[in-house]
Amino acid sequence: MAQVRSMETLTIRPGLHVFRFPVGQAYLWDGADEDGALTLVDAGPVGAGERIVEGIRGLGLDPARLERVVLTHAHEDHCGGAAELAAAYGAEVVAHRWEAPFVRHEAPLPPPVLIEEELALWEATRGLPAAPPTRVDRLVEDGDALPFAGGARITHTPGHTPGSIAVHLPHHGVLFTGDTVAVTDRVRLGVFHIDREAARASLRRLAALGPGVLCPGHGETVTEGAAAALLRAAEWDAGL
Ligand SMILES: [Zn+2]
Ligand SMILES: [Zn+2]
């Protein structure tokens, strides 16, 4: 297996961890207060699989308990490690039904429509290896529930890609946004959207969920004032 250079593991709160890569991150819900089943939300870039396994062991958990990998969308920095984890541990791979053809490489993912402000960042972040074709075992859509964290809810957030999703854990106030949201010096609309207008509408939907813990596709997790920051982001970006 290919390896990515470095990975950092952070525990956000009991049961919730993040594996951070130079580009991309993967969140782990450890199910310790339930059945002990492990769920990953996103799987990092290509080569991340082995590092994620090390990270799971480093937390004192058994990677054989990896039950599912939920992919927020098909970009290579989110599903790069999914195929090897699914193959090694039989984890169920979950994606929106509109995104699955891109994850499986049955159809090419349309390129983003870049705005002026994104051009330099786009050039600087090219060159990640493409994700391998990855099987998808469970197709989801808006409102579907997944059996972890007391009932996880799928929110369809089209715009960044057609089948982007967010994963909401209403019993814990946790929201995984994928690339609809990025955190830099503030919480903001992410970058590189196929349909920016749709992404803004998706951001407003996520803000309405009022999460206590915001887990973005890129950047730091927000555990204080997350709901207000998301609302502000939706207002700011509505004005762009
Ligand atoms: Zn993306
Ligand atoms: Zn991304």
Tab-separated table of C-alpha atoms and ligand atoms in Angstrom:
chain	number	residue	atom	x	y	z
A	1	MET	CA	0.000	0.000	0.000
A	2	ALA	CA	1.131	3.514	-0.701
A	3	GLN	CA	1.720	5.675	2.362
A	4	VAL	CA	1.075	9.336	2.833
A	5	ARG	CA	3.869	11.244	4.473
A	6	SER	CA	2.336	12.262	7.736
A	7	MET	CA	-0.812	12.040	9.766
A	8	GLU	CA	-1.905	13.649	12.995
A	9	THR	CA	-4.570	12.160	15.281
A	10	LEU	CA	-6.689	14.453	17.430
A	11	THR	CA	-9.522	13.538	19.779
A	12	ILE	CA	-12.236	16.160	19.456
A	13	ARG	CA	-14.392	14.783	22.265
A	14	PRO	CA	-14.974	11.302	23.685
A	15	GLY	CA	-15.873	9.027	20.794
A	16	LEU	CA	-14.920	11.491	18.057
A	17	HIS	CA	-11.464	11.687	16.515
A	18	VAL	CA	-9.888	13.160	13.409
A	19	PHE	CA	-6.967	11.907	11.343
A	20	ARG	CA	-5.423	14.891	9.608
A	21	PHE	CA	-3.276	14.599	6.491
A	22	PRO	CA	-1.271	17.272	4.643
A	23	VAL	CA	-4.371	17.524	2.426
A	24	GLY	CA	-7.620	15.991	3.593
A	25	GLN	CA	-8.863	14.464	6.810
A	26	ALA	CA	-10.918	11.525	8.032
A	27	TYR	CA	-13.186	11.509	11.077
A	28	LEU	CA	-13.666	8.465	13.296
A	29	TRP	CA	-16.740	7.818	15.436
A	30	ASP	CA	-15.690	5.067	17.818
A	31	GLY	CA	-19.051	3.865	19.120
A	32	ALA	CA	-17.488	3.201	22.536
A	33	ASP	CA	-20.716	4.082	24.372
A	34	GLU	CA	-22.778	1.925	21.977
A	35	ASP	CA	-21.735	-1.317	20.326
A	36	GLY	CA	-18.091	-0.419	19.708
A	37	ALA	CA	-18.544	-0.363	15.934
A	38	LEU	CA	-16.266	2.116	14.171
A	39	THR	CA	-17.480	4.530	11.517
A	40	LEU	CA	-15.246	6.680	9.345
A	41	VAL	CA	-16.526	9.820	7.688
A	42	ASP	CA	-14.233	10.268	4.679
A	43	ALA	CA	-11.028	8.354	4.223
A	44	GLY	CA	-8.295	10.857	3.381
A	45	PRO	CA	-6.101	10.889	0.273
A	46	VAL	CA	-4.685	7.916	-1.613
A	47	GLY	CA	-2.346	6.025	0.693
A	48	ALA	CA	-4.194	7.074	3.839
A	49	GLY	CA	-5.646	3.633	4.549
A	50	GLU	CA	-2.649	2.177	6.307
A	51	ARG	CA	-2.107	5.342	8.333
A	52	ILE	CA	-5.753	5.330	9.408
A	53	VAL	CA	-5.372	1.733	10.583
A	54	GLU	CA	-2.321	2.760	12.616
A	55	GLY	CA	-4.290	5.698	13.976
A	56	ILE	CA	-7.180	3.475	15.046
A	57	ARG	CA	-4.757	1.126	16.817
A	58	GLY	CA	-3.078	4.134	18.399
A	59	LEU	CA	-6.396	5.028	20.012
A	60	GLY	CA	-6.522	1.543	21.527
A	61	LEU	CA	-9.269	0.461	19.132
A	62	ASP	CA	-9.497	-2.574	16.859
A	63	PRO	CA	-9.605	-1.746	13.128
A	64	ALA	CA	-11.482	-5.011	12.575
A	65	ARG	CA	-14.458	-3.179	14.112
A	66	LEU	CA	-14.541	-0.764	11.178
A	67	GLU	CA	-18.140	-1.154	10.109
A	68	ARG	CA	-18.632	1.605	7.543
A	69	VAL	CA	-16.932	4.372	5.611
A	70	VAL	CA	-19.247	7.238	4.743
A	71	LEU	CA	-17.975	9.330	1.834
A	72	THR	CA	-19.109	12.948	1.797
A	73	HIS	CA	-18.157	13.105	-1.894
A	74	ALA	CA	-15.952	11.595	-4.583
A	75	HIS	CA	-12.912	13.904	-4.472
A	76	GLU	CA	-9.563	12.147	-4.143
A	77	ASP	CA	-8.704	13.769	-0.801
A	78	HIS	CA	-11.877	12.289	0.751
A	79	CYS	CA	-12.188	8.805	-0.710
A	80	GLY	CA	-8.521	8.052	-1.490
A	81	GLY	CA	-8.126	5.551	1.356
A	82	ALA	CA	-11.605	4.034	1.202
A	83	ALA	CA	-10.975	1.198	-1.252
A	84	GLU	CA	-8.124	-0.339	0.749
A	85	LEU	CA	-10.001	-0.036	4.049
A	86	ALA	CA	-13.118	-1.585	2.535
A	87	ALA	CA	-11.066	-4.424	1.077
A	88	ALA	CA	-9.091	-5.076	4.265
A	89	TYR	CA	-11.955	-4.943	6.776
A	90	GLY	CA	-15.113	-5.525	4.775
A	91	ALA	CA	-16.401	-2.105	5.804
A	92	GLU	CA	-19.557	-0.941	4.096
A	93	VAL	CA	-18.921	2.044	1.828
A	94	VAL	CA	-21.717	4.605	1.867
A	95	ALA	CA	-22.286	7.425	-0.637
A	96	HIS	CA	-25.139	9.444	-2.072
A	97	ARG	CA	-26.756	7.730	-5.022
A	98	TRP	CA	-25.774	10.649	-7.306
A	99	GLU	CA	-22.150	10.470	-6.168
A	100	ALA	CA	-21.665	6.700	-6.363
A	101	PRO	CA	-20.984	6.635	-10.155
A	102	PHE	CA	-18.045	9.027	-9.596
A	103	VAL	CA	-16.715	7.018	-6.638
A	104	ARG	CA	-16.900	3.843	-8.707
A	105	HIS	CA	-15.356	5.578	-11.759
A	106	GLU	CA	-18.420	4.746	-13.816
A	107	ALA	CA	-18.644	8.414	-14.835
A	108	PRO	CA	-16.153	11.310	-14.731
A	109	LEU	CA	-16.768	13.880	-12.020
A	110	PRO	CA	-17.382	17.278	-13.636
A	111	PRO	CA	-14.626	19.817	-12.879
A	112	PRO	CA	-15.353	22.745	-10.549
A	113	VAL	CA	-16.282	26.148	-11.934
A	114	LEU	CA	-13.534	28.263	-10.415
A	115	ILE	CA	-13.957	31.855	-9.344
A	116	GLU	CA	-11.125	34.375	-9.561
A	117	GLU	CA	-10.214	34.060	-5.865
A	118	GLU	CA	-9.751	30.295	-6.184
A	119	LEU	CA	-7.328	30.172	-9.125
A	120	ALA	CA	-4.062	30.371	-7.165
A	121	LEU	CA	-5.197	27.834	-4.562
A	122	TRP	CA	-6.392	25.512	-7.318
A	123	GLU	CA	-2.956	25.592	-8.998
A	124	ALA	CA	-1.215	25.037	-5.654
A	125	THR	CA	-3.286	22.005	-4.695
A	126	ARG	CA	-3.222	20.067	-7.956
A	127	GLY	CA	-1.252	16.870	-8.231
A	128	LEU	CA	-2.810	14.611	-5.616
A	129	PRO	CA	-3.036	11.086	-7.030
A	130	ALA	CA	-6.491	10.095	-8.247
A	131	ALA	CA	-8.476	7.795	-5.982
A	132	PRO	CA	-8.803	4.237	-7.245
A	133	PRO	CA	-12.245	3.037	-8.291
A	134	THR	CA	-14.044	2.320	-5.026
A	135	ARG	CA	-17.058	0.116	-4.499
A	136	VAL	CA	-20.162	1.644	-2.938
A	137	ASP	CA	-22.308	-0.753	-0.941
A	138	ARG	CA	-25.038	1.518	0.349
A	139	LEU	CA	-26.659	4.357	-1.577
A	140	VAL	CA	-28.200	7.108	0.521
A	141	GLU	CA	-30.234	10.225	-0.076
A	142	ASP	CA	-31.483	13.205	1.866
A	143	GLY	CA	-33.097	12.256	5.168
A	144	ASP	CA	-31.757	8.710	5.309
A	145	ALA	CA	-30.561	7.396	8.662
A	146	LEU	CA	-27.450	5.338	9.381
A	147	PRO	CA	-27.233	3.113	12.463
A	148	PHE	CA	-24.509	4.757	14.514
A	149	ALA	CA	-24.297	7.511	17.135
A	150	GLY	CA	-27.918	6.913	18.062
A	151	GLY	CA	-29.046	7.553	14.477
A	152	ALA	CA	-26.986	9.549	11.991
A	153	ARG	CA	-28.853	11.663	9.449
A	154	ILE	CA	-27.836	12.281	5.864
A	155	THR	CA	-28.322	15.766	4.444
A	156	HIS	CA	-27.904	16.068	0.697
A	157	THR	CA	-25.735	19.139	0.053
A	158	PRO	CA	-25.401	19.480	-3.731
A	159	GLY	CA	-23.148	22.145	-5.175
A	160	HIS	CA	-19.578	21.173	-4.339
A	161	THR	CA	-20.405	18.003	-6.267
A	162	PRO	CA	-23.840	16.707	-7.337
A	163	GLY	CA	-24.034	14.057	-4.626
A	164	SER	CA	-22.181	15.737	-1.766
A	165	ILE	CA	-23.616	14.913	1.640
A	166	ALA	CA	-23.297	16.083	5.203
A	167	VAL	CA	-23.695	13.689	8.128
A	168	HIS	CA	-25.531	14.995	11.178
A	169	LEU	CA	-25.484	13.291	14.580
A	170	PRO	CA	-28.482	15.013	16.191
A	171	HIS	CA	-28.077	13.196	19.523
A	172	HIS	CA	-24.565	14.580	19.853
A	173	GLY	CA	-24.869	17.895	18.016
A	174	VAL	CA	-22.087	16.883	15.614
A	175	LEU	CA	-22.094	17.812	11.927
A	176	PHE	CA	-19.676	16.525	9.273
A	177	THR	CA	-19.977	18.911	6.354
A	178	GLY	CA	-17.655	17.619	3.644
A	179	ASP	CA	-16.393	20.422	1.410
A	180	THR	CA	-19.527	22.548	1.565
A	181	VAL	CA	-17.756	24.138	4.556
A	182	ALA	CA	-14.086	24.924	5.140
A	183	VAL	CA	-12.481	26.446	8.206
A	184	THR	CA	-9.560	28.836	7.729
A	185	ASP	CA	-9.391	31.984	9.851
A	186	ARG	CA	-13.176	31.617	10.009
A	187	VAL	CA	-15.939	29.226	9.035
A	188	ARG	CA	-16.753	29.737	5.364
A	189	LEU	CA	-18.186	28.226	2.234
A	190	GLY	CA	-15.648	25.728	0.876
A	191	VAL	CA	-13.884	26.125	-2.466
A	192	PHE	CA	-13.929	24.473	-5.907
A	193	HIS	CA	-17.658	23.941	-6.358
A	194	ILE	CA	-19.268	22.572	-9.495
A	195	ASP	CA	-22.354	24.721	-8.767
A	196	ARG	CA	-21.525	27.553	-6.378
A	197	GLU	CA	-25.099	28.791	-6.090
A	198	ALA	CA	-26.284	25.327	-5.069
A	199	ALA	CA	-23.392	25.055	-2.592
A	200	ARG	CA	-24.497	28.310	-0.956
A	201	ALA	CA	-28.024	26.969	-0.602
A	202	SER	CA	-26.576	23.804	0.940
A	203	LEU	CA	-24.545	25.903	3.395
A	204	ARG	CA	-27.744	27.643	4.499
A	205	ARG	CA	-29.388	24.260	5.079
A	206	LEU	CA	-26.455	23.139	7.206
A	207	ALA	CA	-26.527	26.357	9.226
A	208	ALA	CA	-30.174	25.664	10.015
A	209	LEU	CA	-29.154	22.380	11.697
A	210	GLY	CA	-27.467	24.413	14.449
A	211	PRO	CA	-24.654	21.997	15.331
A	212	GLY	CA	-22.561	22.266	18.500
A	213	VAL	CA	-19.540	20.590	16.886
A	214	LEU	CA	-18.627	21.415	13.292
A	215	CYS	CA	-16.366	18.959	11.454
A	216	PRO	CA	-15.422	20.538	8.120
A	217	GLY	CA	-13.917	18.917	5.036
A	218	HIS	CA	-10.799	21.034	5.521
A	219	GLY	CA	-9.526	22.972	8.515
A	220	GLU	CA	-9.958	22.865	12.247
A	221	THR	CA	-12.958	21.385	13.988
A	222	VAL	CA	-15.123	24.020	15.683
A	223	THR	CA	-16.433	23.130	19.141
A	224	GLU	CA	-17.318	26.605	20.437
A	225	GLY	CA	-19.946	28.731	18.759
A	226	ALA	CA	-20.220	26.410	15.764
A	227	ALA	CA	-23.865	27.148	15.007
A	228	ALA	CA	-23.382	30.920	15.086
A	229	ALA	CA	-20.241	30.671	12.949
A	230	LEU	CA	-22.100	28.629	10.344
A	231	LEU	CA	-24.921	31.153	10.277
A	232	ARG	CA	-22.424	33.979	9.815
A	233	ALA	CA	-20.759	32.035	6.990
A	234	ALA	CA	-24.102	31.596	5.264
A	235	GLU	CA	-24.808	35.325	5.550
A	236	TRP	CA	-21.343	36.388	4.377
A	237	ASP	CA	-21.312	34.080	1.420
A	238	ALA	CA	-24.818	35.056	0.415
A	239	GLY	CA	-23.388	38.539	-0.109
A	240	LEU	CA	-20.501	37.476	-2.406
B	1	ZN	ZN	-14.050	18.270	-2.514
B	2	ZN	ZN	-11.627	18.290	-0.037
